[in-house]
Short mmCIF file of C-alpha atoms in Angstrom, two decimals:
data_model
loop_
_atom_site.label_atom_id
_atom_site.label_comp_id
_atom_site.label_asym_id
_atom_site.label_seq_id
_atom_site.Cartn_x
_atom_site.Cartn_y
_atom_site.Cartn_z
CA UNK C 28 80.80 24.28 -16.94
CA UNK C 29 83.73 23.88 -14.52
CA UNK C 30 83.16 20.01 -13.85
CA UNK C 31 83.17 18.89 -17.19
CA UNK C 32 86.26 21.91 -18.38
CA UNK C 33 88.52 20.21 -15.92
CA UNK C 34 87.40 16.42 -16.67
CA UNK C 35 88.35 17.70 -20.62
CA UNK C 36 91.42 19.24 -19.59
CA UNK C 37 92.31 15.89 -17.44
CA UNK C 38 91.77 13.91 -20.43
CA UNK C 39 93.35 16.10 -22.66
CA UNK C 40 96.71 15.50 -21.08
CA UNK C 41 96.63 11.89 -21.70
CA UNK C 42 98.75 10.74 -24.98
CA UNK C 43 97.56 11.03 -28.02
CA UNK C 44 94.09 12.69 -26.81
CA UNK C 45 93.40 16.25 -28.19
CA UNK C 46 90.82 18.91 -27.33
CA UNK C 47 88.35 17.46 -29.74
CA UNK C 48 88.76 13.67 -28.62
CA UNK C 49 89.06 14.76 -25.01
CA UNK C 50 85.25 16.64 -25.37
CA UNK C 51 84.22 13.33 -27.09
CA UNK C 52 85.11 11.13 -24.58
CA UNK C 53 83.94 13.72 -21.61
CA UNK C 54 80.47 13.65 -23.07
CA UNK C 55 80.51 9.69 -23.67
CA UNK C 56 81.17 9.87 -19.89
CA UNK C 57 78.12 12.06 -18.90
CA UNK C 58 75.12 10.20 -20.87
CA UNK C 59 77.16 6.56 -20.49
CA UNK C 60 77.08 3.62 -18.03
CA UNK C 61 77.43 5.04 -14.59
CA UNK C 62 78.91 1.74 -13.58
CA UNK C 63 81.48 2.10 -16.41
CA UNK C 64 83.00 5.08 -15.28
CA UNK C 65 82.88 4.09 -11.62
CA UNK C 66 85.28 0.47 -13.01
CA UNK C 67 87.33 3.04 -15.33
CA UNK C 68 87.88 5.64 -12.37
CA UNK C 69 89.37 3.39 -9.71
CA UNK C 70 90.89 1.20 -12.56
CA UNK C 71 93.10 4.41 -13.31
CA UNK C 72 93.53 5.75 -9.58
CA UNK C 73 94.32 2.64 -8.85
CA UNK C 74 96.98 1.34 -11.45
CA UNK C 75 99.72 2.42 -9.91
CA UNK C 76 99.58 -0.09 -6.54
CA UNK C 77 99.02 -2.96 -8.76
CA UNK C 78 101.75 -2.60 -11.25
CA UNK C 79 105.08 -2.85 -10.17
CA UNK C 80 108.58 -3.47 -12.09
CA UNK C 81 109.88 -7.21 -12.09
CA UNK C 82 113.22 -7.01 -9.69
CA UNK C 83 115.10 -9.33 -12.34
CA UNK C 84 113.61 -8.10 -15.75
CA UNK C 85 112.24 -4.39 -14.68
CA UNK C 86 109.12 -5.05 -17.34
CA UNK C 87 105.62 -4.20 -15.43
CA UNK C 88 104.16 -6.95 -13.46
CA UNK C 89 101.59 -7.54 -11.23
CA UNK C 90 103.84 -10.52 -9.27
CA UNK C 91 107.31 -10.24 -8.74
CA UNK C 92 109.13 -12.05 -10.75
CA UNK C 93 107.29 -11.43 -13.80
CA UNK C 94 105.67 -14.19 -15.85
CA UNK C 95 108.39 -13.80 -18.32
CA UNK C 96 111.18 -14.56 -15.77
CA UNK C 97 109.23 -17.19 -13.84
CA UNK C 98 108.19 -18.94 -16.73
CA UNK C 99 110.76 -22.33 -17.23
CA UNK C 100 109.35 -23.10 -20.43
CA UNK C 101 111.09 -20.07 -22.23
CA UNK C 102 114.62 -20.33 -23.47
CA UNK C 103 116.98 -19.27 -20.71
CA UNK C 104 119.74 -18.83 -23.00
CA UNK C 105 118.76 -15.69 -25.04
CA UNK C 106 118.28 -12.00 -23.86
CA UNK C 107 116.16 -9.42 -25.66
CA UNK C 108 117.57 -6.02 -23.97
CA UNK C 109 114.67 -3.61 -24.54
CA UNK C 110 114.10 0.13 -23.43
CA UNK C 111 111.04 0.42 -22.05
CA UNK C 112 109.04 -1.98 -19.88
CA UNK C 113 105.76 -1.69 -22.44
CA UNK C 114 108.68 -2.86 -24.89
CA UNK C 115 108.46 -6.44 -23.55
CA UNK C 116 104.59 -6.98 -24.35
CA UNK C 117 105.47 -5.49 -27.61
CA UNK C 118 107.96 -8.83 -28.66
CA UNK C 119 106.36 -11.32 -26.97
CA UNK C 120 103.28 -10.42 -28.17
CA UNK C 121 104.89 -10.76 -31.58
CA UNK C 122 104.97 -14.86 -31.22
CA UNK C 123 108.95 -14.93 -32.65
CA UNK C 124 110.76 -14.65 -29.16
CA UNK C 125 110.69 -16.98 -26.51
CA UNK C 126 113.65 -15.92 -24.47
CA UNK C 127 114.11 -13.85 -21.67
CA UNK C 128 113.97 -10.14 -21.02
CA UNK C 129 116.11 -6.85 -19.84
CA UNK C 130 114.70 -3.09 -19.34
CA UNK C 131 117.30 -0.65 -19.73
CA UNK C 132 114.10 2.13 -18.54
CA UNK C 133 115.32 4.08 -21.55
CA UNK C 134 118.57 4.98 -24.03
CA UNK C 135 121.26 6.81 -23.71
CA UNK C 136 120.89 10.86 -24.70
CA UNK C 137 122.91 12.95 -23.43
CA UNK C 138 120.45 15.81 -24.78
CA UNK C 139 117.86 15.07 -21.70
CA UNK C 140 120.68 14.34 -19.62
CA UNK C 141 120.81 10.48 -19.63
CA UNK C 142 123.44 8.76 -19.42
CA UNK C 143 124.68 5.12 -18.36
CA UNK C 144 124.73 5.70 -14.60
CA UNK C 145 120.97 6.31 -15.21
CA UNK C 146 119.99 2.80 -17.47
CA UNK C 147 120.33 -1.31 -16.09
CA UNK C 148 123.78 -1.55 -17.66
CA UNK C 149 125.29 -2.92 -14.13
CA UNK C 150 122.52 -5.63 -13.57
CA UNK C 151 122.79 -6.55 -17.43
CA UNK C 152 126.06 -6.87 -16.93
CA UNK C 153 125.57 -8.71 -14.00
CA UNK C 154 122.80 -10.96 -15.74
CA UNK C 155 125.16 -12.16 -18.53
CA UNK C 156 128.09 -12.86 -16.17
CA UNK C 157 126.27 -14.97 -13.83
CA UNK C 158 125.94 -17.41 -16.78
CA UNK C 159 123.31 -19.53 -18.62
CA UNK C 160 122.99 -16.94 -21.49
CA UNK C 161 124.63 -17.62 -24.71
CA UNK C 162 122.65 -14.39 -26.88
CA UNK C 163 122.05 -11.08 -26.39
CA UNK C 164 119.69 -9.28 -28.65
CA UNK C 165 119.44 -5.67 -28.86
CA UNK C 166 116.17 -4.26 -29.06
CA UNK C 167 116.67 -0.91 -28.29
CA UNK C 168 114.50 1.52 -30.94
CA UNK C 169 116.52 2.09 -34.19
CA UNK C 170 116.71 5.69 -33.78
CA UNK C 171 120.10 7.39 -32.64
CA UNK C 172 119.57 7.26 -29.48
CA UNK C 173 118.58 3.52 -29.33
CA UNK C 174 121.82 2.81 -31.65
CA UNK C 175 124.11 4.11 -29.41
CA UNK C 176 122.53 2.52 -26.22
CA UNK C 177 123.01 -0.72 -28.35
CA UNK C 178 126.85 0.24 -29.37
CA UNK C 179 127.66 1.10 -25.41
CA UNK C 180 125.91 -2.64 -24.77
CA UNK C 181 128.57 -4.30 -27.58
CA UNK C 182 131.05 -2.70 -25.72
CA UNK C 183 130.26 -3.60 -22.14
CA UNK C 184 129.98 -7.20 -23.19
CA UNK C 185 132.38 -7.12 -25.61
CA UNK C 186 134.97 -9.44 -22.89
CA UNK C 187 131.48 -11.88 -22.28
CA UNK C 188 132.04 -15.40 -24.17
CA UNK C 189 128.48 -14.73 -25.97
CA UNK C 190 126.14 -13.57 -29.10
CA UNK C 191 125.94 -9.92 -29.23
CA UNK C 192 123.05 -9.12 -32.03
CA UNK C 193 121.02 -6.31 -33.03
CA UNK C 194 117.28 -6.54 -34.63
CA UNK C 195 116.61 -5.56 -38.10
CA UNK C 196 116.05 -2.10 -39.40
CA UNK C 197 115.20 -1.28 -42.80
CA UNK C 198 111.72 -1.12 -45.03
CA UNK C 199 108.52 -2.20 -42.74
CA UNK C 200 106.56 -5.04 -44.49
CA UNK C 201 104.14 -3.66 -47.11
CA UNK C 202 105.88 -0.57 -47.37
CA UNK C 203 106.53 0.84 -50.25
CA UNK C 204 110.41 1.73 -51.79
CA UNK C 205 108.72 5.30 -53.09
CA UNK C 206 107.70 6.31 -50.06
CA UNK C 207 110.55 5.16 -47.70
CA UNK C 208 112.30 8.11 -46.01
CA UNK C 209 116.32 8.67 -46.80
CA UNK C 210 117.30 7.01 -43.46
CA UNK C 211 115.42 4.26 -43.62
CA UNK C 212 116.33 3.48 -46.96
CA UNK C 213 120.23 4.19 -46.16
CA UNK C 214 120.11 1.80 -43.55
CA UNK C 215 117.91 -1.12 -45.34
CA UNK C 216 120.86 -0.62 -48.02
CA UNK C 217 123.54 -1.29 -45.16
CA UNK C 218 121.52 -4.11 -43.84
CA UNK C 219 120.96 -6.06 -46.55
CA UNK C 220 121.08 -9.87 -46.64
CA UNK C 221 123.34 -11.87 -49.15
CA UNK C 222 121.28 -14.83 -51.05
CA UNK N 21 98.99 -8.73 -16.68
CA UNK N 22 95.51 -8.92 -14.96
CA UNK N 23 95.03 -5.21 -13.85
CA UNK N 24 97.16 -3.46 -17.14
CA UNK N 25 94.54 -5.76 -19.38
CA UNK N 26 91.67 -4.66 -17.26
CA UNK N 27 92.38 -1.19 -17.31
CA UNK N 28 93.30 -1.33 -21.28
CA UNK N 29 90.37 -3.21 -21.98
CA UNK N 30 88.18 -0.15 -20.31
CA UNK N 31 89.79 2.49 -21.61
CA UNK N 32 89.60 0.46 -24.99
CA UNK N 33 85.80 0.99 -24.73
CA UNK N 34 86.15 4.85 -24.95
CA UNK N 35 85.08 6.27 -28.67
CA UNK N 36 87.90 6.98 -30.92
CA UNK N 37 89.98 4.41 -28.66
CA UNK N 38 91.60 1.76 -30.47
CA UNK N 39 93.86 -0.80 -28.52
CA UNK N 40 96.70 0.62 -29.38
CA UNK N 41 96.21 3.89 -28.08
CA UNK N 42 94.80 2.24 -24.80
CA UNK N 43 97.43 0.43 -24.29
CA UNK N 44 99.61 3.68 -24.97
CA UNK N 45 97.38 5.34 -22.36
CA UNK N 46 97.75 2.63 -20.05
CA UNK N 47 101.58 2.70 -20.58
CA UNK N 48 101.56 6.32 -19.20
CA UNK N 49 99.46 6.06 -17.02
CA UNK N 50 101.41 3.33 -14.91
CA UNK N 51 105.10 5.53 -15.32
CA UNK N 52 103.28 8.89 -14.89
CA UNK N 53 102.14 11.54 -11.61
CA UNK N 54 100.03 9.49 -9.26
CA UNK N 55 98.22 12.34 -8.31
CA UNK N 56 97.33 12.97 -11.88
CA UNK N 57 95.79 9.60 -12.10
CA UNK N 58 93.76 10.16 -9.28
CA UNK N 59 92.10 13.71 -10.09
CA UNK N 60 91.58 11.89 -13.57
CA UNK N 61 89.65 8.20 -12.07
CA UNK N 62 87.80 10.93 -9.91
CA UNK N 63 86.52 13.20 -12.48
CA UNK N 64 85.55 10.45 -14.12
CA UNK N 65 83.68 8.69 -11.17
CA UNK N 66 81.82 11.41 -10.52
CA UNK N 67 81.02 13.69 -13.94
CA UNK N 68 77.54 12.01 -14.23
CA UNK N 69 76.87 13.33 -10.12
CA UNK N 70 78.03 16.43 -10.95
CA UNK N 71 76.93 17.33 -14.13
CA UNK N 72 72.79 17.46 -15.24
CA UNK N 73 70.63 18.86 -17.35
CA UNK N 74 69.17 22.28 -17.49
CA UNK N 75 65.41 22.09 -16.93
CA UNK N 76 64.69 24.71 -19.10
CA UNK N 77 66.46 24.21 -22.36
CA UNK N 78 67.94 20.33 -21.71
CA UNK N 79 72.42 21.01 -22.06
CA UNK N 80 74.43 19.85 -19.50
CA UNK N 81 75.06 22.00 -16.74
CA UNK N 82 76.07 22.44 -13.40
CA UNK N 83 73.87 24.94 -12.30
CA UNK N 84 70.06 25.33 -12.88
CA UNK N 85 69.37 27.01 -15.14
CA UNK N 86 72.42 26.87 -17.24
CA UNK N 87 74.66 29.77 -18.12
CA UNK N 88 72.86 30.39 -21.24
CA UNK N 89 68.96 29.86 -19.97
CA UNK N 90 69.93 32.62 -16.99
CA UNK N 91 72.60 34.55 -18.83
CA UNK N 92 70.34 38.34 -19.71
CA UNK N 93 73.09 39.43 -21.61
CA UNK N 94 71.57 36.90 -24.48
CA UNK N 95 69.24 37.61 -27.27
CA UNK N 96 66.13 36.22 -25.77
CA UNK N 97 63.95 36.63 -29.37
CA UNK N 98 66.07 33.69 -30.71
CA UNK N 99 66.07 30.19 -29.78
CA UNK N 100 68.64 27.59 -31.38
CA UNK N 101 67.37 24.23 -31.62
CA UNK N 102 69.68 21.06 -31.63
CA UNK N 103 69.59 17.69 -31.58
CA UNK N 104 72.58 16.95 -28.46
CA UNK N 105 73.59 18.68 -25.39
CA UNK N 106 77.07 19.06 -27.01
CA UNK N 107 75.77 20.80 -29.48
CA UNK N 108 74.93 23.72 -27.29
CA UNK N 109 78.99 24.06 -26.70
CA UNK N 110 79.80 23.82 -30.53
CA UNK N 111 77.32 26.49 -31.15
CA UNK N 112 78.58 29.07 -28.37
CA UNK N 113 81.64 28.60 -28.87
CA UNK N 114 81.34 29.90 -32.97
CA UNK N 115 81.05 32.98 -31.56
CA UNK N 116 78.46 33.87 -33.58
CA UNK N 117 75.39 33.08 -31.96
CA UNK N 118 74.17 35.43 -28.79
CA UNK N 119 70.20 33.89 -28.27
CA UNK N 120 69.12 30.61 -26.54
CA UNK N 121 68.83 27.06 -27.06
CA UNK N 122 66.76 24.14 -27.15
CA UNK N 123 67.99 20.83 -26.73
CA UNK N 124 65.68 17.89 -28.36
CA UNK N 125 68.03 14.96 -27.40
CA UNK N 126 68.20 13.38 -30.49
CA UNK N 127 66.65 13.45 -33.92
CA UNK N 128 63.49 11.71 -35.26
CA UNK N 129 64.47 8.47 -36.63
CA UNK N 130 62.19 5.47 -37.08
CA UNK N 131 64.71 2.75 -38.23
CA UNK N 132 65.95 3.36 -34.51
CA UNK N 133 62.48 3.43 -32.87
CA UNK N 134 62.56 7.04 -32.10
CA UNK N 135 59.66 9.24 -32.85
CA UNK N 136 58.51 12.75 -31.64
CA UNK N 137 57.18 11.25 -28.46
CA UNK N 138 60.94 10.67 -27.00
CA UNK N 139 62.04 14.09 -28.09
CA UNK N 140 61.30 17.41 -26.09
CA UNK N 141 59.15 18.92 -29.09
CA UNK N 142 56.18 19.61 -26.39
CA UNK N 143 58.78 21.90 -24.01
CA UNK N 144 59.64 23.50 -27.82
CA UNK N 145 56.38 24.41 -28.52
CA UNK N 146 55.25 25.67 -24.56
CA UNK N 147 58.94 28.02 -25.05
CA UNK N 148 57.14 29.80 -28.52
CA UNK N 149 53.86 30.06 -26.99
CA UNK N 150 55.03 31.62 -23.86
CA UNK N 151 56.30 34.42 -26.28
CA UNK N 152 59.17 36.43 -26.50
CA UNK N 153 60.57 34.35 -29.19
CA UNK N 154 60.86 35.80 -32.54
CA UNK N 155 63.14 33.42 -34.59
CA UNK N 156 63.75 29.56 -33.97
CA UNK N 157 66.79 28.53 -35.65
CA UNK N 158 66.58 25.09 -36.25
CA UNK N 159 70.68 23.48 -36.29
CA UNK N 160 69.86 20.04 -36.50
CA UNK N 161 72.22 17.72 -37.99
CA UNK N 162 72.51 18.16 -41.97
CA UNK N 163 71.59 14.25 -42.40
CA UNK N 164 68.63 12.44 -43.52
CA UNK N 165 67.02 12.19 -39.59
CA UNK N 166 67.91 15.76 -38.87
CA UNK N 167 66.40 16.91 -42.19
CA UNK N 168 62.97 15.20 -40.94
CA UNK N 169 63.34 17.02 -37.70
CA UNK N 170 63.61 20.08 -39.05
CA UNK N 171 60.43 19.75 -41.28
CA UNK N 172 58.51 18.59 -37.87
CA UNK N 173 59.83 21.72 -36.31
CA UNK N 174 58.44 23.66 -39.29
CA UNK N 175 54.94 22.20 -39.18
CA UNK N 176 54.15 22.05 -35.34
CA UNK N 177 55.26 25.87 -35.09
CA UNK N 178 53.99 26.85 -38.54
CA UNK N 179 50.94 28.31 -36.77
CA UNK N 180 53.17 30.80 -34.15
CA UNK N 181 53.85 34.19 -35.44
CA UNK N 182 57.27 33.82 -35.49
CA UNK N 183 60.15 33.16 -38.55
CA UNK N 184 61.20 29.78 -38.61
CA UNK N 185 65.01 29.20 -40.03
CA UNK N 186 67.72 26.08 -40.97
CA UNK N 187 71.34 26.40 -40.78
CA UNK N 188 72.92 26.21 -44.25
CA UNK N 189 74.68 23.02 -45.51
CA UNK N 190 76.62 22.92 -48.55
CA UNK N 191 80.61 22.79 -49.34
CA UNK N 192 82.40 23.34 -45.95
CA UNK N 193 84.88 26.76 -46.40
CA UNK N 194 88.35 25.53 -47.57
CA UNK N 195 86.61 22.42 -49.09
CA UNK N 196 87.25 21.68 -52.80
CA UNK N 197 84.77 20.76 -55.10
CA UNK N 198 86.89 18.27 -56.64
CA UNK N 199 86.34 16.29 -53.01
CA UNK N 200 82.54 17.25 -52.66
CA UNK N 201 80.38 14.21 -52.26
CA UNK N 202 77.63 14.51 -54.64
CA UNK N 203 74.87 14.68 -51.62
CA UNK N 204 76.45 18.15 -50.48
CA UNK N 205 76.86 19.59 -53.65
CA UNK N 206 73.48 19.10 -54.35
CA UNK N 207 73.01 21.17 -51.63
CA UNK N 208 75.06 23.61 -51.76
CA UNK N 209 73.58 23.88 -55.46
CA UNK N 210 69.30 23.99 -54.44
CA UNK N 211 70.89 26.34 -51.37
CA UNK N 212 72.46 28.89 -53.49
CA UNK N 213 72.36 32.66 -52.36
CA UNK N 214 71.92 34.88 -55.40
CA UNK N 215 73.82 38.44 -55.13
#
């Protein structure tokens, strides 16, 4: 059946939807709320024109500057440099951070062919020089690309008069010693905190 | 963010979608091919336009009859009888089934208010009358709803001269009887085949 294949194969692409899921959902579609799909269509087609990246942060936004950077009542003095705009949700959805943002749109890897020209190293940079902020977190993911995005950041601020940190990595909460994997483990060792 | 919570919220309404992965979706679908996005929202506004039932045996289809009901290359001395439209697609895909099918639309179940009137048991029993049909293969579910089905089936066509038959249940190949819930070994145990 050609219209439903290619609505399968559509949905198939999307992350973390296989063949199985993507037939699920298909048929969901066909006996479901007509109305439904008609919101969920031009919600996706549509997307794209609402959501734009904030021209001081670069998180997604639907104004310009993002709530984030408009919003006076968050500390102005610390700056959580993340890789990705879905990044920012992630921490301030966590309720610990009430600072301001930076998207770097990615880390460094040389494998894919990115490199610093390609990242918001100038307008960080830029951002820290033009004063007010005293710390700079680095949030970048703790995997090897993500630790040497945040070891290029150290030394591109190393000259600033600030904070440089670097978030935690080590066992997740609830996790269990037995079935931590080698890395993990190495670096919870390396990171641990003296009583 | 109005329209990113809008469209996560939808998309969170999908089965097997949590929030997470809607919000992963959602992610990817702002940073991804616009084009993409819109052959997706218009597959999905339009699949229930596009995409009916057959008159004759009750799958989806685009055409009427379906593939199957106007395909002669089938065995047209068998009918398969299941409870969904998507169960039509399971079946021909095995690969192991060449006749037709009959699609009831759901099985009897009185705690949910459904009885024989609401399922097409009247078309079932026109299709054996008309003749041709030798065999009717009932593949209804292997749960406590389908299991009544199939024992309606039996008794409003136990007066047609044709064989009546039920898809096995029991362990499912590569299972373990270690794992077996007790319901499906007893099963596979009254189902036995003796050499």
């Amino acid at each position: 059946m050609q219209s439903l294949d290619e609505l399968v194969k559509l949905l198939s692409r999307l992350p973390g939807i296989g063949g199985k899921s993507a037939s699920r959902i298909a048929y969901h579609l066909i006996s479901g709320d007509e109305a439904y799909n008609r919101h969920l269509g031009q919600a996706i087609e549509t997307i794209k024109d609402k959501v734009h990246r904030c021209s001081l942060c670069g998180s997604y936004t639907d104004t310009d500057p993002c709530i984030y950077c408009s919003d006076m009542n968050r500390d102005r003095s610390q700056l959580c440099v993340v890789e990705q705009p879905q990044d920012v949700l992630t921490i301030a959805a966590s309720g610990v951070y009430n600072g301001l943002f930076h998207v770097l749109g990615g880390a460094i890897n040389p494998m894919d062919g990115i490199g610093p020209d390609q990242l918001s190293f100038r307008s960080l940079k830029e951002r820290v020089r033009d004063g007010g902020i005293k710390e700079v977190i680095i949030a970048t993911n703790p995997t090897e690309e993500g630790d040497t995005t945040a070891l290029y950041i150290r030394q591109i601020l190393k000259d600033d008069d600030i904070t440089i940190s670097r978030i935690a990595a080590g066992l997740p909460i609830g996790g269990d010693l037995e079935y931590a994997d080698r890395l993990t483990l190495a670096r919870s060792l390396r990171g641990r905190i003296r009583y």
